[in-house]
Coordinates of C-alpha atoms and ligand atoms in Angstrom, one line a residue:
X13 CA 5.5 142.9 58.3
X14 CA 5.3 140.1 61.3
X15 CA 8.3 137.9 61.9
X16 CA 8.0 134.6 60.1
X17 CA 6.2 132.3 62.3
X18 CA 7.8 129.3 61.3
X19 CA 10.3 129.8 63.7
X20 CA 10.2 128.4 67.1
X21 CA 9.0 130.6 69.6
X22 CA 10.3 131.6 73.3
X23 CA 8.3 129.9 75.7
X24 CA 6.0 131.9 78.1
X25 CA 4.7 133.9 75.9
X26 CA 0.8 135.2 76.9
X27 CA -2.1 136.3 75.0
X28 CA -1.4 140.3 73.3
X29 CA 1.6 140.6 75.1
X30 CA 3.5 138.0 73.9
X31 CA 6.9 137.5 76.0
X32 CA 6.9 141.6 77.1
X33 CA 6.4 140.4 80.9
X34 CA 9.0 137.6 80.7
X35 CA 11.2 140.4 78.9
X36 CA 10.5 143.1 81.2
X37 CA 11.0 141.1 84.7
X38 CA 14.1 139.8 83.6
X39 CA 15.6 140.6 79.8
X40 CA 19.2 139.2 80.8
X41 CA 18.2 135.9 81.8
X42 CA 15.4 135.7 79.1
X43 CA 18.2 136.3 76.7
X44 CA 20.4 133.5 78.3
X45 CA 17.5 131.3 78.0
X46 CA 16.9 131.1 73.9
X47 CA 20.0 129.8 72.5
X48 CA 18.5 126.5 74.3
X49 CA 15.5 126.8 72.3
X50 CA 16.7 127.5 68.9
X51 CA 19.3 129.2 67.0
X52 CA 16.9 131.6 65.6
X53 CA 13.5 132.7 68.2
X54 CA 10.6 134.5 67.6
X55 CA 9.6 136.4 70.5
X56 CA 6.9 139.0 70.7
X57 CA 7.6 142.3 73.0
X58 CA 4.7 144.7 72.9
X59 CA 3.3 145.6 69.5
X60 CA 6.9 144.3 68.1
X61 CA 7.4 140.4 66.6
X62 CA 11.3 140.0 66.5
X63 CA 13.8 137.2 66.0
X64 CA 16.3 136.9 67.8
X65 CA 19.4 135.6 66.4
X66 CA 21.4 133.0 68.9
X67 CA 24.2 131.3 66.6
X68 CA 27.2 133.0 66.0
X69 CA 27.6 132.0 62.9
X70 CA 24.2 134.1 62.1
X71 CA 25.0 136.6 64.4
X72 CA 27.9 137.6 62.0
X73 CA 25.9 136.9 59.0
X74 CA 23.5 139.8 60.5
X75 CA 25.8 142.4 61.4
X76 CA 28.2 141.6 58.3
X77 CA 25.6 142.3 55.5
X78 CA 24.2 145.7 57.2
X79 CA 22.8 146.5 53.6
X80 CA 20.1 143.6 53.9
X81 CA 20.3 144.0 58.0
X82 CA 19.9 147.7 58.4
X83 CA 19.7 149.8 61.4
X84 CA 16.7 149.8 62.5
X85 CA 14.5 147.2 64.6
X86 CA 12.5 148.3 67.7
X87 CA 15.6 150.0 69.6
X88 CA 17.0 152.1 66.8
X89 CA 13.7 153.3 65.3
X90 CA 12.8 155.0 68.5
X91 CA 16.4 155.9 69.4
X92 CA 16.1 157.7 66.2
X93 CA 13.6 160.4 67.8
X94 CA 16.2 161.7 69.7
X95 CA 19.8 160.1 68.7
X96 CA 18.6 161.7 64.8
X97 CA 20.3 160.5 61.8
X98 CA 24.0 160.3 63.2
X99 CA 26.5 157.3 62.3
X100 CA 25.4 155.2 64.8
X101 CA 21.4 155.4 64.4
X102 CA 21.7 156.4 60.4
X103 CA 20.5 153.9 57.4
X104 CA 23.3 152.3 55.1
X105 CA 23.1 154.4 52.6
X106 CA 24.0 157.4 54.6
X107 CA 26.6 155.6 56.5
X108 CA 29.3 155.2 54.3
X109 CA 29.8 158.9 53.7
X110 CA 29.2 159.6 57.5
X111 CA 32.0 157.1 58.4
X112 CA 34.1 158.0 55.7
X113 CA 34.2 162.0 57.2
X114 CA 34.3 160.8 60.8
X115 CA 36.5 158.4 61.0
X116 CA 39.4 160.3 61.1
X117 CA 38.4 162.4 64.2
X118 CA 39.0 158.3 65.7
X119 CA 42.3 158.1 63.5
X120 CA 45.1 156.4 66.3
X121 CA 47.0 160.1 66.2
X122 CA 44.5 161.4 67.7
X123 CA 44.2 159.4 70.8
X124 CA 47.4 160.7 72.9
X125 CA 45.3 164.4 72.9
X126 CA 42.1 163.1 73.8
X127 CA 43.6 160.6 76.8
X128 CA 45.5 163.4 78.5
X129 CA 41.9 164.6 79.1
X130 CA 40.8 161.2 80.5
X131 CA 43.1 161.0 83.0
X132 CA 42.9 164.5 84.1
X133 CA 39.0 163.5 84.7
X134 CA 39.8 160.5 86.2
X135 CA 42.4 162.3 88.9
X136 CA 40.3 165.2 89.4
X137 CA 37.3 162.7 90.5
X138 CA 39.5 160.0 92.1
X139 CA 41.0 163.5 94.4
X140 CA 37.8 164.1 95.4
X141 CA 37.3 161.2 97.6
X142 CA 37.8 160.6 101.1
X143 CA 38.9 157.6 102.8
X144 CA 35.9 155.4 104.2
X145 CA 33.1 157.4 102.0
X146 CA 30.9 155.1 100.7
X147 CA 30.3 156.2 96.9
X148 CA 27.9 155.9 94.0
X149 CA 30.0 154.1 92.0
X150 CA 27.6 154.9 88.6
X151 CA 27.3 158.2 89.7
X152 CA 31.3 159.0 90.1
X153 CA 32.5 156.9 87.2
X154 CA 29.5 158.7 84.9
X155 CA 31.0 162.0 86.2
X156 CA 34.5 160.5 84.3
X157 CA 33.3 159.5 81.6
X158 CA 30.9 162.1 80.8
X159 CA 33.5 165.2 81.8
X160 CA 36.2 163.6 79.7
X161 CA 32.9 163.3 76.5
X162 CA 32.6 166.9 77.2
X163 CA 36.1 167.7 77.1
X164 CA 37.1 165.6 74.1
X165 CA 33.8 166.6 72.0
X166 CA 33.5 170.1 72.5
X167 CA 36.5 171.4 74.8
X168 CA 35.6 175.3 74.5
X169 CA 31.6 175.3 75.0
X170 CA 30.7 177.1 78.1
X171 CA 30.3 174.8 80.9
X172 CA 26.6 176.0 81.7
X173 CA 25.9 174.2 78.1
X174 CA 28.1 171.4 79.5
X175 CA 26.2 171.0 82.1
X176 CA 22.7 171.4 80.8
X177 CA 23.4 169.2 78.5
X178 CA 24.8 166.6 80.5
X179 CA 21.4 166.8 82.8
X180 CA 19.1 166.6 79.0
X181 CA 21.4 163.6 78.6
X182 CA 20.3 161.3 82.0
X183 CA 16.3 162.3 81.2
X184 CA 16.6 161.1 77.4
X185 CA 18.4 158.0 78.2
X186 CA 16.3 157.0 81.0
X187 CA 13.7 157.6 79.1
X188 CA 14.1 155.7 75.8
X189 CA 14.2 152.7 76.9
X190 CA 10.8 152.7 78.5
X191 CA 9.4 154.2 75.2
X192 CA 10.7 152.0 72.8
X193 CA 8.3 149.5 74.2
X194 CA 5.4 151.7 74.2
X195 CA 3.2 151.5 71.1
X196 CA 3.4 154.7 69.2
X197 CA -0.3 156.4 70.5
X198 CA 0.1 155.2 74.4
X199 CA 3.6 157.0 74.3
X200 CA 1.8 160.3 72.7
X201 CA -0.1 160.6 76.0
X202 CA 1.2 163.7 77.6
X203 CA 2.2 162.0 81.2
X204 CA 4.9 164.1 83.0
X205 CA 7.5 161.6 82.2
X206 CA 6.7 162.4 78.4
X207 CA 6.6 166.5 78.8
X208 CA 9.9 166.3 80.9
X209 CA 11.7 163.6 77.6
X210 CA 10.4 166.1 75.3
X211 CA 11.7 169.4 77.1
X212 CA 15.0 167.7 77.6
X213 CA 15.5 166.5 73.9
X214 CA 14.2 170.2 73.1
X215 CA 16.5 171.9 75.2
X216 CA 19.6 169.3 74.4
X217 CA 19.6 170.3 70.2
X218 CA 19.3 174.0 71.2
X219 CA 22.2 174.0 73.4
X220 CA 23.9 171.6 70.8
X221 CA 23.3 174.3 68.1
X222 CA 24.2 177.2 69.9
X223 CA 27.7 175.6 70.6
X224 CA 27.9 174.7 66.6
X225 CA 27.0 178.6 66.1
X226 CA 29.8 179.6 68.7
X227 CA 32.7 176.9 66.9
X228 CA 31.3 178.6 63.6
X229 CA 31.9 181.7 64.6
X230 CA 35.3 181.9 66.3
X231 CA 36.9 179.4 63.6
X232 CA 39.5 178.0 66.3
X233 CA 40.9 174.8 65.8
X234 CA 40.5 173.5 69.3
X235 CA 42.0 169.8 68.5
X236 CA 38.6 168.2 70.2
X237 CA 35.8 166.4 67.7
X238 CA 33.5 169.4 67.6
X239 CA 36.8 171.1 65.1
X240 CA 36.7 168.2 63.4
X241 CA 33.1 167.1 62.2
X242 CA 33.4 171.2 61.0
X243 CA 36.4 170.6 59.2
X244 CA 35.3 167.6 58.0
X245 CA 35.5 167.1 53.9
X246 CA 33.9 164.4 52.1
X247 CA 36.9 163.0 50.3
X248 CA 34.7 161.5 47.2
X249 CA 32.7 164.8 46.7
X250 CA 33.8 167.7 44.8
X251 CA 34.6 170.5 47.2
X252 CA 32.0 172.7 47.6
X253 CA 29.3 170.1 46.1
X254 CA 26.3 169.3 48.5
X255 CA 27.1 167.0 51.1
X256 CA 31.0 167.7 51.1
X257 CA 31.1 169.1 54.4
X258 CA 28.3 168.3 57.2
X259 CA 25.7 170.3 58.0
X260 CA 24.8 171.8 61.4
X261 CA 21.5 169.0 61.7
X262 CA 24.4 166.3 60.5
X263 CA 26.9 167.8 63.0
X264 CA 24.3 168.0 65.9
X265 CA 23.1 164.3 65.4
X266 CA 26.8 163.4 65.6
X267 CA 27.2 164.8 68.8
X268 CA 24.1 163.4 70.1
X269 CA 25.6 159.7 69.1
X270 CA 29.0 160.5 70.5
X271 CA 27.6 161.8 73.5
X272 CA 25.5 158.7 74.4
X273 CA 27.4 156.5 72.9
X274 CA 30.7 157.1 75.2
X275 CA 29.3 158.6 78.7
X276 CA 26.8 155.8 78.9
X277 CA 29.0 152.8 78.5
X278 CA 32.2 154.0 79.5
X279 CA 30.7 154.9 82.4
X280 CA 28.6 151.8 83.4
X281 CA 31.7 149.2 82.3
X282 CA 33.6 151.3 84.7
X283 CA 31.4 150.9 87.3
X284 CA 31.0 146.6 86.8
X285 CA 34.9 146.6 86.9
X286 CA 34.7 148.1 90.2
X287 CA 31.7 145.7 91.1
X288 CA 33.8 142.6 90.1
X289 CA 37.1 143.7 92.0
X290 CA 35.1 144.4 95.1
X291 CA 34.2 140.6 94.7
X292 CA 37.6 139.0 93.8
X293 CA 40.1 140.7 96.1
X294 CA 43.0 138.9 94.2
X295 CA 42.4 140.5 91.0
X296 CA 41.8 143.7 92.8
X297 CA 45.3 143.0 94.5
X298 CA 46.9 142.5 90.9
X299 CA 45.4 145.5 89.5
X300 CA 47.4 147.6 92.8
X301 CA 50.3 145.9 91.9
X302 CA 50.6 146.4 88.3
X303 CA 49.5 150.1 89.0
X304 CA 52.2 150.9 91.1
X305 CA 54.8 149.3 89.5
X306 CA 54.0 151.3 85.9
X307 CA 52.8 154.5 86.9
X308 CA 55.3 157.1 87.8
X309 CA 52.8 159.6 90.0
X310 CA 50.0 157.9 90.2
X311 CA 48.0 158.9 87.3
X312 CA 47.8 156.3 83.6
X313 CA 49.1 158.3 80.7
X314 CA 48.4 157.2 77.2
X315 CA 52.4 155.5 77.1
X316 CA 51.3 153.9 79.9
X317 CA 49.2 151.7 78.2
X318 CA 51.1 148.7 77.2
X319 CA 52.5 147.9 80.5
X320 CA 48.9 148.0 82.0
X321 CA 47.8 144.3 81.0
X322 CA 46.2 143.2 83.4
X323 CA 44.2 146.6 83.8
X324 CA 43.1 146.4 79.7
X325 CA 42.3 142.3 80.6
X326 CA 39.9 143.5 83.8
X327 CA 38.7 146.0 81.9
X328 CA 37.6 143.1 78.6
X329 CA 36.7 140.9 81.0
X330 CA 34.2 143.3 82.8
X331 CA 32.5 143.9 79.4
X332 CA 32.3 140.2 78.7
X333 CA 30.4 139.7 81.5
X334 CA 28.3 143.2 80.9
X335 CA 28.5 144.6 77.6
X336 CA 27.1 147.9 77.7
X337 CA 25.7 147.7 74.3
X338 CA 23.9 144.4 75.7
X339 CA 20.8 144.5 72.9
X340 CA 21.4 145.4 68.9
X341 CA 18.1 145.3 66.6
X342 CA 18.4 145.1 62.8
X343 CA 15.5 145.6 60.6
X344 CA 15.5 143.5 57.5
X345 CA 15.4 145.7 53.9
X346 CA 14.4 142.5 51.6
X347 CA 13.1 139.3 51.6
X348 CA 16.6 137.0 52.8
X349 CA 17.4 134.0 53.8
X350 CA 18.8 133.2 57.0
X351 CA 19.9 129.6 58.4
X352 CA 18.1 128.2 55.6
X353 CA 15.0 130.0 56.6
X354 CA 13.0 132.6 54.7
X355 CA 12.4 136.1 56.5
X356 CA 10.6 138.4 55.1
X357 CA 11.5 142.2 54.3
X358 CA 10.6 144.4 57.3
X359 CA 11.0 141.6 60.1
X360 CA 12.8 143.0 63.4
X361 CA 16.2 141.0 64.0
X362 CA 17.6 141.1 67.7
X363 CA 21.1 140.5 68.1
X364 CA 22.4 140.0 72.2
X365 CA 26.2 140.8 72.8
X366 CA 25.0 139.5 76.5
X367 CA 23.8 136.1 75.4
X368 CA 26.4 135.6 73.2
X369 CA 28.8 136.2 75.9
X370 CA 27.4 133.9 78.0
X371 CA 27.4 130.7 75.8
X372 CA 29.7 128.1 77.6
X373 CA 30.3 126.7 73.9
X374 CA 32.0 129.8 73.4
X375 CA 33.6 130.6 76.8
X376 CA 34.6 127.9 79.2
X377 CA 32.3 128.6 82.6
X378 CA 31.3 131.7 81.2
X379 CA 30.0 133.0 84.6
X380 CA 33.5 133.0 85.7
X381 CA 35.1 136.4 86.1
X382 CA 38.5 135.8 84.6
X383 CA 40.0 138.3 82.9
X384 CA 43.2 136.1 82.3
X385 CA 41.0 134.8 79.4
X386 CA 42.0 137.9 77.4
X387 CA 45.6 137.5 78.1
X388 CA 47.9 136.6 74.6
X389 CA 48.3 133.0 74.9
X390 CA 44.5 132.4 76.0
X391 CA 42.7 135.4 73.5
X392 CA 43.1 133.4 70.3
X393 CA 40.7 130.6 71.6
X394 CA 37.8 132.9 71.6
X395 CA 36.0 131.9 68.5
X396 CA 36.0 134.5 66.0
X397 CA 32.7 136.8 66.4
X398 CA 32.0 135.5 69.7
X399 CA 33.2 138.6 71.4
X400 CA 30.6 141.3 70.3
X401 CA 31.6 144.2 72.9
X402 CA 32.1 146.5 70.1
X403 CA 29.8 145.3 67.4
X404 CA 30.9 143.9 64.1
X405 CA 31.2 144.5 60.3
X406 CA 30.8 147.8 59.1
X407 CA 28.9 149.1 61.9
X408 CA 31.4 148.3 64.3
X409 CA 32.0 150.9 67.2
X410 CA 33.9 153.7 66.1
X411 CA 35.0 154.6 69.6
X412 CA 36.3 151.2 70.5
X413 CA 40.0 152.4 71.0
X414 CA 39.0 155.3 72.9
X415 CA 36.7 153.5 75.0
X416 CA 39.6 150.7 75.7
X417 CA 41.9 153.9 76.4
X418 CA 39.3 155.7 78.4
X419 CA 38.3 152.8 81.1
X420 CA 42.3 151.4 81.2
X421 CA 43.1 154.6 81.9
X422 CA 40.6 155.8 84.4
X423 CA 40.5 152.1 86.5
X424 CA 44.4 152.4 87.0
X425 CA 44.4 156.3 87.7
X426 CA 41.6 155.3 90.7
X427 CA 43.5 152.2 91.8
X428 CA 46.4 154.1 92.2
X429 CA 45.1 155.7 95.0
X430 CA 41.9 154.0 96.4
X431 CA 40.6 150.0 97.4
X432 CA 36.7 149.9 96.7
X433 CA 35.1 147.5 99.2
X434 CA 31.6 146.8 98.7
X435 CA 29.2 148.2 101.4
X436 CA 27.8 144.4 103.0
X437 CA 24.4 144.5 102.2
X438 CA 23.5 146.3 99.6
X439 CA 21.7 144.6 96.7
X440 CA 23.8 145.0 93.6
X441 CA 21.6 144.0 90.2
X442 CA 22.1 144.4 86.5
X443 CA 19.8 147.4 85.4
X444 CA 19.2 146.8 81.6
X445 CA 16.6 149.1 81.3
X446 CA 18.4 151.7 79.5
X447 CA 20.4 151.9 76.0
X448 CA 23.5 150.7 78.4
X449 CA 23.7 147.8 80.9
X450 CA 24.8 149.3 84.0
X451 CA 24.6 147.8 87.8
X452 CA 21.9 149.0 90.5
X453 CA 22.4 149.8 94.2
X454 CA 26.4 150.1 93.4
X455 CA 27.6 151.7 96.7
X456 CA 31.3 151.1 97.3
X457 CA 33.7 152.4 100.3
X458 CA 36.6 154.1 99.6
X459 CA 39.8 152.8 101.6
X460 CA 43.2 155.1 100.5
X461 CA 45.8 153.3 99.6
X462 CA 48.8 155.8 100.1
X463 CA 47.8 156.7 103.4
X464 CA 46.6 160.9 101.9
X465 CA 43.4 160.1 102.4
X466 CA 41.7 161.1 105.8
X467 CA 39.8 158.2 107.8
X468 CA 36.2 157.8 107.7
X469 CA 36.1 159.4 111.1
X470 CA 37.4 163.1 109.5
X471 CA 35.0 162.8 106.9
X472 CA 32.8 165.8 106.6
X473 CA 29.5 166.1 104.5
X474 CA 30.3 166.5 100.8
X475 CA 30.0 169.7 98.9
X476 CA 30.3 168.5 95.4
X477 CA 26.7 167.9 94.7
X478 CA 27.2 164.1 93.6
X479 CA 25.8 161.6 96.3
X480 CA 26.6 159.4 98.8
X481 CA 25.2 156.3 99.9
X482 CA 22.4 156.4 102.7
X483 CA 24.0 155.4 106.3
X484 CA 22.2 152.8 106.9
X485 CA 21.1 149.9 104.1
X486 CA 19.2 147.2 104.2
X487 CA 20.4 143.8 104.5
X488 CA 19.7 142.3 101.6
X489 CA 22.2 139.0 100.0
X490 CA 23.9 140.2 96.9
X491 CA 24.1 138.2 94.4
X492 CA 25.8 137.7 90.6
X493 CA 29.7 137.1 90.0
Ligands
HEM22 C1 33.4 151.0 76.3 C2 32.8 151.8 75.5 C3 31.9 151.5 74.3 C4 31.2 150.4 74.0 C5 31.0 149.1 74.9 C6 30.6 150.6 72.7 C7 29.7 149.7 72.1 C8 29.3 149.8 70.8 C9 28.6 148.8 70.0 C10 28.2 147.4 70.5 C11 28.3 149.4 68.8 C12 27.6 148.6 67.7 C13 26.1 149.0 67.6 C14 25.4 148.1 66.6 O1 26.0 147.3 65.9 O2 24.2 148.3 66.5 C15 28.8 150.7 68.8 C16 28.7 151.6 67.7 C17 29.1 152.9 67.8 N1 29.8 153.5 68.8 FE1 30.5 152.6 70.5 N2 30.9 151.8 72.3 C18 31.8 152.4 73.2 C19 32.4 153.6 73.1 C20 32.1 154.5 72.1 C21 32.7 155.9 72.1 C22 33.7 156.4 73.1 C23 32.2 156.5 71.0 C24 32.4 157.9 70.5 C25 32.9 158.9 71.1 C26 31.3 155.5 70.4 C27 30.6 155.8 69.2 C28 29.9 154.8 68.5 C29 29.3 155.1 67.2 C30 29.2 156.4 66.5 C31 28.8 153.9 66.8 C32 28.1 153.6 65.4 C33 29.2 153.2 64.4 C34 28.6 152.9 63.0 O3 27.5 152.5 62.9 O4 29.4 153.1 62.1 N3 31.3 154.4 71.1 N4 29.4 151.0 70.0

């Protein structure tokens, strides 16, 4: 069914493709753009007609009721195709059950275990480096967050699995993004792109299933999440009743969710916070000083973590600015009302953590990086359901605390031991084009901070397959915070 068009409309939008150009050239500051035109929008992107929802209070209306705003909406019905029916893609009625059984591989015990593999992934990749490299930030902080994912998901799959799967992982999400826009028969035409998303969502459940069949088989406990969704019980069903435990399609779409849903946005809010220091040198000189007052030999631990405020406030802060999770869609099950407005059953509802962020009614100069807004005195002022990193209501992120755990963790362990300077020059932008926000052109130099490093003069070429920035860039102004 079409959006109601009694709503205002975005401006700019053109004949058959709506706003898709306006969207496409530049989604954040479209987004920015509609709470100034109404607190409800109609846009049109491609074959979709969507409202987007700009007032908080509406916002949290939306993602309160998920039984009349299901999952669903123009980003979750094609993340579907490859994401599969796990807790974060599934309908409401399958996701109480799912949360019920997963939730307590997220219970607060279980976060000591799974941060002694963070930082261990965040030392083992901050030890790589050599003084004066200039790095791919994306590409070392994705190395993080994705070894730790693999580590803390399935610890005893063979690393050739690990690895394929990691590669499956870049192709799908890269390719998503451009598909969900695509009406359904031009994305069925067999371009390379398309042969190379299908082989890698192919090849990405087989190797999923084959590490199932190998857990299945050897009946370990290994204390990671793969042991637990096999253990899992569902503590309203009889035991033994269908749909007590989860089976190997439920497990495998699981994993598929867990694995984008933490590599991806770990790693990219990782990479802003790095982006931001490089930009405010007296945060960056904060974060050094907290770091080496707390941590004992240079790497965070999980007791660490109260002592490292201002780490956990750069590391909000940064995801103020650039929520991963920038875009949510909702698909409406009935007829509803919403700010005294009828929409219909079936209308697409976008919801924009990114816009909401950015509302100066809601946070003083929002542009501002300051991540003292997220210290005690100064938290409480944030209106309640204006911060949206996580989500809200019942389909809040289930990783939130071991997200927050992950990134304090792996920012201090790296600023124990390294400055990042930005490379001058190099065009930094916000690359939205994927289920994550993430930054483009992020090339940073390494500067040791303990004097262990070697200079940029000793530096040798690198032999650990993950890139380096080109020698010479083009001078080109950056610009953002
Ligand atoms: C900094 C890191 C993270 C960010 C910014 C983030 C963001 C989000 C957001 C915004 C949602 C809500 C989506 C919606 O309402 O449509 C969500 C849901 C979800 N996230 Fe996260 N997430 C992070 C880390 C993780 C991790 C580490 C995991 C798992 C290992 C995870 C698993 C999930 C799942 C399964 C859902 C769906 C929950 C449900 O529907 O019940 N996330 N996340």
């Amino acid at each position: 069914m079409q959006a109601d068009h009694s709503f205002v409309s975005a401006p700019g939008a053109v004949p058959l493709l709506g706003h898709t150009w306006r969207f496409l050239r530049d989604p954040l500051s479209f987004l920015r753009s509609l709470p100034a035109v109404g607190d409800i929008v109609a846009i049109r992107l491609g074959p979709f007609d969507a409202l987007v929802v700009c007032a908080p209070e509406l916002v949290r209306q939306v993602l309160v009721d998920d039984r009349t705003f299901d999952k669903g909406g123009f980003l979750f019905d094609r993340s579907r195709e490859f994401l599969g029916n796990g807790l974060g893609t599934c309908p409401h009625k399958d996701h109480r059950r799912q949360r019920r059984m997963i939730q307590p591989a997220f219970h607060q015990a279980r976060l000591p275990g799974y941060a002694r593999e963070m930082s261990a992934q965040a030392r083992a990749v901050a030890d790589s480096w050599r003084s004066g490299q200039a790095i791919d930030v994306l590409a070392e902080m994705t190395t993080i967050s994705l070894g730790t994912t693999a580590a803390t998901i399935f610890s005893a799959a063979p690393s050739e699995l690990r690895e394929s799967l990691a590669a499956d992982l870049l192709t799908l999400e890269g390719g998503v993004f451009r598909r969900m826009l695509l009406p359904p028969r031009a994305d069925a035409v067999p371009t390379r792109g398309k042969r190379r998303y299908d082989r890698a969502q192919t090849r990405s459940r087989q190797s999923i299933h084959r590490i199932i069949a190998d857990y299945r088989a050897d009946e370990t406990d290994h204390g990671d999440l793969m042991s637990m969704l096999l253990a899992a019980q569902d503590e309203l069903a009889a035991p033994g009743a269908a749909g007590a435990s989860l089976s190997d399609e439920e497990i495998r779409d699981q994993v598929m969710s867990f694995l984008f849903a933490s590599t991806d946005t770990i790693g990219k809010a990782l990479s802003w916070a790095w982006y931001l220091l490089g930009r405010h040198p007296r945060t960056a000189e904060r974060l050094h000083a907290e770091v080496d007052a707390v941590l004992k030999d240079g790497t965070a631990t999980f007791e660490d973590l109260p002592r490292l405020e201002v780490t956990r406030n750069i590391v909000t802060e940064t995801m103020r600015l650039y929520p991963p999770g920038w875009l949510l869609t909702r698909t409406t099950t009935v007829d509803t009302e919403l700010g005294g407005r009828l929409v219909p059953a079936g209308t697409d509802i976008v919801v924009s953590p990114y816009q909401m962020h950015h509302r100066a009614d809601l946070y003083p100069d929002p542009e501002r990086f300051d991540p003292d807004r997220w210290a005690p005195e100064r938290a409480g002022t944030v209106p309640r359901g204006a911060h949206l990193t996580f989500g809200g209501g019942a389909r809040k992120c289930i990783g939130d605390a071991y997200g927050m755990t992950e990134a304090t963790l792996a920012l201090a362990t790296i600023a124990a031991r390294w400055r990042l300077e930005p490379v001058p020059g190099r065009k930094v932008t916000a690359a939205p084009y994927a289920l994550a926000l993430g930054p483009k052109g992020l090339y940073m130099r390494t500067v040791a901070r303990d004097g262990r490093g070697r200079e940029a003069s000793d530096r040798g070429p690198r032999t650990d397959g993950r890139s380096e920035a080109p020698s010479t860039v083009a001078q080109v102004p950056q610009r953002g915070h």
